[in-house]
Amino acid sequence: MALAFAIGVGSQNTKNEWLEVFYQKPVYQPTSDLMDAAKVAGYEGGNQTIELDGDKLTALADKLTGEQAALAQALTASKKPTVLVVLESDAQAQSTPEVYLKLQLISHRLVKPHGIDLSGIFGLLPNVAWTNKGAIDLAELPAAQLESRLQGEVLEVNSVDKFPKMTDYVVPTGVRIADTSRVRLGAYIGEGTTIMHEGFVNFNAGTAGTSMVEGRISAGVFVGQGSDLGGGCSTMGTLSGGGNIVISIGENSLIGANAGVGIPLGDRCTVEAGLYITSGTKVAVLDDKNQLVENVKARDLAGKADLLFRRNSQSGAVECKTNKTAIELNEELHANN
């Protein structure tokens, strides 16, 4: 089964290079009928990016049905460049429109983080001035600023980045986002999630749903259902230090204010406010009677459930309290040894 089909409208610079593309109704795992319809626009198989003119859009509209036909027909009146992207497989992207499609598949909740190949995307994403008049090539920004001034207007540059904010492309159902500039395109925001003003969600990261986010969800991090991130807390992304470890937060867990994690957390875990745990952090593991079971590195506790990480107020040592008995925990820690 093919990966994706999408008709989009976007922005190009004066060299006809793509800056960004908006796909209103991307299709994940398109039917054979959609793949066949793409042939009238010049699709020949594989992964292909096809720039569309009025004739190709009209031909597509005649061949397609339903929402896709209506979208193709609407785009025939566009004054901005339009494009068809067909992805037969999840190979590494070869064009800017392909990257934008993959990012929007995640933000539309059609694909979860790590569910699609995003390797090599940085080389295909131009650094763009995101303004109140859309995306502008940085080399062309001074001329655009002057033109706006001559018309008695001010061109507002909201950010200079490779990634735009998600809500300019996708607003998922059932979410609250207090500051939309802090959620990048390619984020997956599950239904029921609230992102407060200090919350941040990077691309290829997000929440399964029903979470309160007042901290940072870094690239590659996925937060399970019912878990909360306290104010100012942080999760170490897969981009940090070039690491490949995927950091995740299990269900019904809590990272306290100004705390942080650099290991995957299991379900029903808590990290005390102000405590940052990295993979090499030395941890004294205590049983349900506060007896020392073993001294380990935090990486040995990665993914395990029902853990409370705290700092001893007297010794300063990092401790991990569990509701398991000493025997049960020892067996779990050494199960793979």
Tab-separated table of C-alpha atoms in Angstrom:
chain	number	residue	atom	x	y	z
A	1	MET	CA	0.000	0.000	0.000
A	2	ALA	CA	1.252	3.459	-0.879
A	3	LEU	CA	2.226	5.874	1.890
A	4	ALA	CA	0.632	9.233	1.051
A	5	PHE	CA	-1.116	11.437	-1.505
A	6	ALA	CA	-1.560	15.194	-1.152
A	7	ILE	CA	-2.399	18.275	-3.201
A	8	GLY	CA	-0.910	21.443	-1.766
A	9	VAL	CA	-0.400	25.155	-2.207
A	10	GLY	CA	2.749	26.885	-1.066
A	11	SER	CA	5.388	29.561	-1.433
A	12	GLN	CA	8.447	29.808	-3.639
A	13	ASN	CA	11.267	32.345	-3.854
A	14	THR	CA	12.173	34.227	-7.031
A	15	LYS	CA	14.290	31.233	-8.122
A	16	ASN	CA	11.161	29.040	-8.021
A	17	GLU	CA	12.555	27.113	-5.055
A	18	TRP	CA	9.983	25.845	-2.560
A	19	LEU	CA	9.898	27.535	0.845
A	20	GLU	CA	6.857	25.738	2.324
A	21	VAL	CA	3.684	23.881	1.342
A	22	PHE	CA	0.233	23.688	2.962
A	23	TYR	CA	-1.767	20.461	2.524
A	24	GLN	CA	-5.354	20.879	3.680
A	25	LYS	CA	-6.390	17.257	3.224
A	26	PRO	CA	-3.390	14.906	3.014
A	27	VAL	CA	-4.299	11.258	2.530
A	28	TYR	CA	-2.419	8.549	4.431
A	29	GLN	CA	-2.272	5.145	2.711
A	30	PRO	CA	-4.223	6.248	-0.392
A	31	THR	CA	-6.383	3.871	-2.373
A	32	SER	CA	-5.364	2.586	-5.785
A	33	ASP	CA	-7.971	4.936	-7.290
A	34	LEU	CA	-6.090	7.969	-5.955
A	35	MET	CA	-2.797	6.606	-7.209
A	36	ASP	CA	-4.317	6.053	-10.653
A	37	ALA	CA	-5.823	9.552	-10.672
A	38	ALA	CA	-2.356	11.027	-10.060
A	39	LYS	CA	-1.270	9.755	-13.458
A	40	VAL	CA	-3.289	12.445	-15.264
A	41	ALA	CA	-0.959	14.991	-13.625
A	42	GLY	CA	2.143	13.143	-14.778
A	43	TYR	CA	2.721	10.695	-11.945
A	44	GLU	CA	4.898	7.831	-13.145
A	45	GLY	CA	5.443	5.811	-9.959
A	46	GLY	CA	7.661	5.904	-6.908
A	47	ASN	CA	7.943	9.034	-4.797
A	48	GLN	CA	7.304	12.077	-6.928
A	49	THR	CA	6.767	15.832	-6.537
A	50	ILE	CA	4.816	17.355	-9.425
A	51	GLU	CA	4.210	21.091	-9.858
A	52	LEU	CA	0.680	21.697	-11.060
A	53	ASP	CA	-0.732	24.229	-13.486
A	54	GLY	CA	-4.399	24.978	-14.154
A	55	ASP	CA	-4.752	22.253	-16.773
A	56	LYS	CA	-3.312	19.553	-14.524
A	57	LEU	CA	-5.497	20.662	-11.613
A	58	THR	CA	-8.600	20.576	-13.799
A	59	ALA	CA	-7.675	17.115	-15.053
A	60	LEU	CA	-7.143	15.969	-11.459
A	61	ALA	CA	-10.483	17.437	-10.363
A	62	ASP	CA	-12.241	15.547	-13.166
A	63	LYS	CA	-10.534	12.295	-12.228
A	64	LEU	CA	-10.857	12.565	-8.449
A	65	THR	CA	-13.996	12.321	-6.307
A	66	GLY	CA	-15.249	13.856	-3.063
A	67	GLU	CA	-13.038	16.145	-0.982
A	68	GLN	CA	-9.960	15.671	-3.139
A	69	ALA	CA	-11.862	16.679	-6.278
A	70	ALA	CA	-13.240	19.785	-4.545
A	71	LEU	CA	-9.755	20.713	-3.313
A	72	ALA	CA	-8.208	20.341	-6.768
A	73	GLN	CA	-10.980	22.455	-8.249
A	74	ALA	CA	-10.519	25.162	-5.598
A	75	LEU	CA	-6.778	25.335	-6.253
A	76	THR	CA	-7.314	26.113	-9.943
A	77	ALA	CA	-7.939	29.716	-8.822
A	78	SER	CA	-4.741	29.917	-6.766
A	79	LYS	CA	-2.291	32.746	-7.339
A	80	LYS	CA	0.349	30.755	-5.458
A	81	PRO	CA	2.189	27.689	-6.804
A	82	THR	CA	0.474	24.347	-6.339
A	83	VAL	CA	1.929	20.866	-6.109
A	84	LEU	CA	1.019	17.187	-6.034
A	85	VAL	CA	3.129	14.868	-3.890
A	86	VAL	CA	2.719	11.112	-4.122
A	87	LEU	CA	4.749	8.878	-1.823
A	88	GLU	CA	4.673	5.265	-2.828
A	89	SER	CA	7.079	4.300	-0.029
A	90	ASP	CA	8.537	5.750	3.154
A	91	ALA	CA	11.916	6.520	1.646
A	92	GLN	CA	14.063	9.488	2.662
A	93	ALA	CA	12.531	12.709	1.355
A	94	GLN	CA	14.016	14.238	-1.787
A	95	SER	CA	12.200	17.582	-1.913
A	96	THR	CA	10.890	20.329	0.346
A	97	PRO	CA	7.235	19.520	-0.515
A	98	GLU	CA	7.861	15.903	0.563
A	99	VAL	CA	9.216	17.033	3.937
A	100	TYR	CA	6.238	19.307	4.526
A	101	LEU	CA	3.878	16.459	3.714
A	102	LYS	CA	5.562	14.119	6.188
A	103	LEU	CA	5.490	16.747	8.942
A	104	GLN	CA	1.816	17.451	8.319
A	105	LEU	CA	0.950	13.750	8.376
A	106	ILE	CA	2.216	13.731	11.966
A	107	SER	CA	0.414	16.930	12.989
A	108	HIS	CA	-2.823	15.640	11.422
A	109	ARG	CA	-2.430	12.589	13.717
A	110	LEU	CA	-2.260	10.298	10.715
A	111	VAL	CA	1.205	9.082	11.776
A	112	LYS	CA	2.699	9.031	15.271
A	113	PRO	CA	6.215	10.308	16.070
A	114	HIS	CA	8.870	7.887	14.833
A	115	GLY	CA	6.238	6.404	12.523
A	116	ILE	CA	7.697	7.952	9.383
A	117	ASP	CA	11.217	8.469	7.984
A	118	LEU	CA	12.392	12.029	8.686
A	119	SER	CA	16.079	11.450	8.044
A	120	GLY	CA	17.797	14.119	5.983
A	121	ILE	CA	15.026	16.696	6.365
A	122	PHE	CA	17.210	19.556	7.613
A	123	GLY	CA	19.004	19.810	4.285
A	124	LEU	CA	15.638	20.175	2.509
A	125	LEU	CA	14.094	22.728	4.855
A	126	PRO	CA	15.166	26.273	3.963
A	127	ASN	CA	15.678	28.784	6.746
A	128	VAL	CA	12.742	31.121	6.214
A	129	ALA	CA	11.444	34.444	7.554
A	130	TRP	CA	7.943	33.669	8.835
A	131	THR	CA	5.985	36.908	8.571
A	132	ASN	CA	2.429	38.220	8.774
A	133	LYS	CA	2.453	37.965	4.970
A	134	GLY	CA	3.695	34.409	4.834
A	135	ALA	CA	7.052	32.769	4.205
A	136	ILE	CA	9.769	34.934	2.659
A	137	ASP	CA	13.220	33.911	1.480
A	138	LEU	CA	15.818	35.535	3.745
A	139	ALA	CA	17.717	36.952	0.777
A	140	GLU	CA	14.501	38.604	-0.407
A	141	LEU	CA	13.411	39.885	3.007
A	142	PRO	CA	14.987	43.390	2.838
A	143	ALA	CA	13.201	44.136	-0.438
A	144	ALA	CA	9.909	42.871	1.008
A	145	GLN	CA	10.361	45.026	4.119
A	146	LEU	CA	10.978	48.118	2.004
A	147	GLU	CA	7.973	47.381	-0.203
A	148	SER	CA	5.744	47.138	2.862
A	149	ARG	CA	7.065	50.436	4.225
A	150	LEU	CA	6.416	52.148	0.904
A	151	GLN	CA	2.804	51.037	1.215
A	152	GLY	CA	2.568	52.429	4.742
A	153	GLU	CA	2.709	49.012	6.366
A	154	VAL	CA	5.145	47.131	8.590
A	155	LEU	CA	6.175	43.600	7.656
A	156	GLU	CA	6.217	41.657	10.919
A	157	VAL	CA	8.867	38.946	11.143
A	158	ASN	CA	7.578	36.498	13.736
A	159	SER	CA	10.469	34.049	13.519
A	160	VAL	CA	13.432	32.985	11.411
A	161	ASP	CA	13.514	29.200	11.379
A	162	LYS	CA	13.377	26.050	9.301
A	163	PHE	CA	10.109	25.033	10.983
A	164	PRO	CA	6.893	27.076	11.083
A	165	LYS	CA	4.402	26.901	13.913
A	166	MET	CA	2.026	23.956	13.648
A	167	THR	CA	-1.203	25.922	13.910
A	168	ASP	CA	-0.547	27.777	10.636
A	169	TYR	CA	-1.007	24.378	8.979
A	170	VAL	CA	-2.944	22.120	11.361
A	171	VAL	CA	-5.156	22.734	14.408
A	172	PRO	CA	-5.987	19.295	15.837
A	173	THR	CA	-9.370	18.770	17.458
A	174	GLY	CA	-9.806	18.805	21.218
A	175	VAL	CA	-6.652	20.695	22.236
A	176	ARG	CA	-5.743	23.941	23.989
A	177	ILE	CA	-2.545	25.769	23.042
A	178	ALA	CA	-1.905	28.980	24.973
A	179	ASP	CA	1.054	30.148	22.849
A	180	THR	CA	0.931	28.671	19.354
A	181	SER	CA	4.457	29.854	18.512
A	182	ARG	CA	5.797	27.200	20.895
A	183	VAL	CA	4.481	24.209	18.955
A	184	ARG	CA	6.389	23.378	15.785
A	185	LEU	CA	4.990	21.794	12.644
A	186	GLY	CA	5.498	18.050	12.906
A	187	ALA	CA	4.270	17.914	16.504
A	188	TYR	CA	1.627	15.326	17.412
A	189	ILE	CA	-0.827	16.804	19.923
A	190	GLY	CA	-3.251	14.194	21.195
A	191	GLU	CA	-6.874	15.008	21.919
A	192	GLY	CA	-7.392	16.338	25.425
A	193	THR	CA	-3.933	17.908	25.662
A	194	THR	CA	-3.483	21.386	27.142
A	195	ILE	CA	-0.249	23.248	26.389
A	196	MET	CA	0.227	26.224	28.677
A	197	HIS	CA	2.203	29.371	27.853
A	198	GLU	CA	5.577	27.891	28.855
A	199	GLY	CA	4.904	24.543	27.222
A	200	PHE	CA	6.898	23.654	24.109
A	201	VAL	CA	6.545	20.767	21.642
A	202	ASN	CA	9.131	20.092	18.945
A	203	PHE	CA	8.665	18.189	15.679
A	204	ASN	CA	8.408	14.374	15.684
A	205	ALA	CA	7.287	14.601	19.308
A	206	GLY	CA	4.117	15.111	21.296
A	207	THR	CA	1.418	13.625	23.462
A	208	ALA	CA	-0.955	10.697	23.195
A	209	GLY	CA	-3.678	12.808	24.836
A	210	THR	CA	-5.142	14.167	28.100
A	211	SER	CA	-1.884	15.750	29.233
A	212	MET	CA	-1.034	19.088	30.830
A	213	VAL	CA	2.169	20.426	29.290
A	214	GLU	CA	3.934	23.257	31.079
A	215	GLY	CA	7.433	22.065	30.185
A	216	ARG	CA	9.498	21.114	27.153
A	217	ILE	CA	8.810	18.115	24.928
A	218	SER	CA	11.977	17.897	22.853
A	219	ALA	CA	12.385	16.370	19.396
A	220	GLY	CA	11.615	12.658	19.329
A	221	VAL	CA	9.924	12.520	22.767
A	222	PHE	CA	6.433	11.046	23.058
A	223	VAL	CA	4.359	11.458	26.220
A	224	GLY	CA	1.847	8.783	27.132
A	225	GLN	CA	-1.825	9.191	27.946
A	226	GLY	CA	-2.552	11.020	31.194
A	227	SER	CA	1.003	12.163	31.907
A	228	ASP	CA	1.812	15.743	32.922
A	229	LEU	CA	4.901	17.925	32.533
A	230	GLY	CA	5.292	20.511	35.288
A	231	GLY	CA	6.320	24.125	34.793
A	232	GLY	CA	9.814	24.583	33.356
A	233	CYS	CA	10.621	20.864	33.193
A	234	SER	CA	12.504	19.339	30.296
A	235	THR	CA	12.842	16.106	28.357
A	236	MET	CA	16.121	15.305	26.600
A	237	GLY	CA	15.477	14.882	22.886
A	238	THR	CA	17.109	12.477	20.475
A	239	LEU	CA	18.959	15.434	18.915
A	240	SER	CA	20.745	16.281	22.172
A	241	GLY	CA	24.394	15.361	21.787
A	242	GLY	CA	23.629	13.401	18.656
A	243	GLY	CA	22.211	10.544	20.691
A	244	ASN	CA	19.948	7.869	19.282
A	245	ILE	CA	18.149	6.858	22.481
A	246	VAL	CA	14.442	7.558	22.136
A	247	ILE	CA	13.159	9.265	25.268
A	248	SER	CA	9.530	8.574	26.094
A	249	ILE	CA	7.212	9.119	29.039
A	250	GLY	CA	4.800	6.340	29.974
A	251	GLU	CA	1.168	6.728	30.939
A	252	ASN	CA	-0.028	8.564	34.070
A	253	SER	CA	3.440	9.841	34.941
A	254	LEU	CA	4.541	13.220	36.272
A	255	ILE	CA	7.685	15.264	35.766
A	256	GLY	CA	7.756	17.922	38.474
A	257	ALA	CA	8.425	21.616	37.971
A	258	ASN	CA	11.977	22.388	36.792
A	259	ALA	CA	12.807	18.672	36.705
A	260	GLY	CA	14.030	16.728	33.698
A	261	VAL	CA	14.645	13.267	32.282
A	262	GLY	CA	17.235	11.826	29.950
A	263	ILE	CA	15.935	8.250	30.144
A	264	PRO	CA	12.647	6.695	29.026
A	265	LEU	CA	10.151	6.612	31.898
A	266	GLY	CA	7.656	3.808	32.400
A	267	ASP	CA	4.025	4.084	33.454
A	268	ARG	CA	3.004	5.738	36.748
A	269	CYS	CA	6.413	7.283	37.423
A	270	THR	CA	7.174	10.562	39.196
A	271	VAL	CA	10.274	12.739	39.074
A	272	GLU	CA	10.511	15.148	41.997
A	273	ALA	CA	10.496	18.876	41.257
A	274	GLY	CA	13.948	20.240	40.482
A	275	LEU	CA	15.567	16.833	39.887
A	276	TYR	CA	17.192	16.200	36.483
A	277	ILE	CA	17.978	12.563	35.740
A	278	THR	CA	20.411	11.612	32.980
A	279	SER	CA	21.324	8.089	31.917
A	280	GLY	CA	24.496	8.160	34.019
A	281	THR	CA	22.928	9.528	37.198
A	282	LYS	CA	23.786	7.318	40.198
A	283	VAL	CA	20.591	6.170	41.889
A	284	ALA	CA	20.076	4.440	45.222
A	285	VAL	CA	17.119	2.100	44.757
A	286	LEU	CA	14.925	1.673	47.824
A	287	ASP	CA	12.188	-0.882	48.379
A	288	ASP	CA	8.744	-0.248	49.872
A	289	LYS	CA	10.326	-0.235	53.356
A	290	ASN	CA	12.957	2.351	52.391
A	291	GLN	CA	15.692	-0.277	52.507
A	292	LEU	CA	18.548	-0.051	50.007
A	293	VAL	CA	18.230	-2.684	47.286
A	294	GLU	CA	21.043	-1.680	44.993
A	295	ASN	CA	23.003	1.277	43.625
A	296	VAL	CA	22.515	1.560	39.877
A	297	LYS	CA	22.759	4.070	37.062
A	298	ALA	CA	19.498	5.641	35.944
A	299	ARG	CA	19.725	3.930	32.558
A	300	ASP	CA	19.177	0.600	34.348
A	301	LEU	CA	15.746	1.855	35.419
A	302	ALA	CA	14.708	3.029	31.957
A	303	GLY	CA	11.138	2.091	31.046
A	304	LYS	CA	10.309	0.515	34.398
A	305	ALA	CA	6.947	1.361	35.961
A	306	ASP	CA	5.844	2.659	39.361
A	307	LEU	CA	9.012	4.550	40.288
A	308	LEU	CA	9.449	7.739	42.313
A	309	PHE	CA	12.724	9.592	41.744
A	310	ARG	CA	13.702	12.004	44.509
A	311	ARG	CA	16.744	13.646	46.072
A	312	ASN	CA	17.602	12.918	49.698
A	313	SER	CA	17.378	16.262	51.491
A	314	GLN	CA	20.200	15.342	53.878
A	315	SER	CA	22.750	13.469	51.797
A	316	GLY	CA	21.854	14.916	48.395
A	317	ALA	CA	21.847	11.421	46.893
A	318	VAL	CA	19.341	10.592	44.164
A	319	GLU	CA	16.964	7.890	45.336
A	320	CYS	CA	14.366	5.789	43.588
A	321	LYS	CA	11.459	4.562	45.645
A	322	THR	CA	9.358	1.688	44.337
A	323	ASN	CA	6.269	-0.107	45.510
A	324	LYS	CA	7.920	-3.401	44.627
A	325	THR	CA	9.606	-5.600	47.228
A	326	ALA	CA	13.388	-5.941	47.191
A	327	ILE	CA	13.215	-9.425	45.682
A	328	GLU	CA	10.821	-8.406	42.865
A	329	LEU	CA	12.877	-5.360	41.959
A	330	ASN	CA	16.173	-7.253	41.974
A	331	GLU	CA	14.728	-9.858	39.638
A	332	GLU	CA	13.488	-7.140	37.279
A	333	LEU	CA	16.759	-5.206	37.282
A	334	HIS	CA	18.815	-8.297	36.462
A	335	ALA	CA	16.371	-10.079	34.164
A	336	ASN	CA	18.507	-9.346	31.076
A	337	ASN	CA	21.920	-9.902	32.659
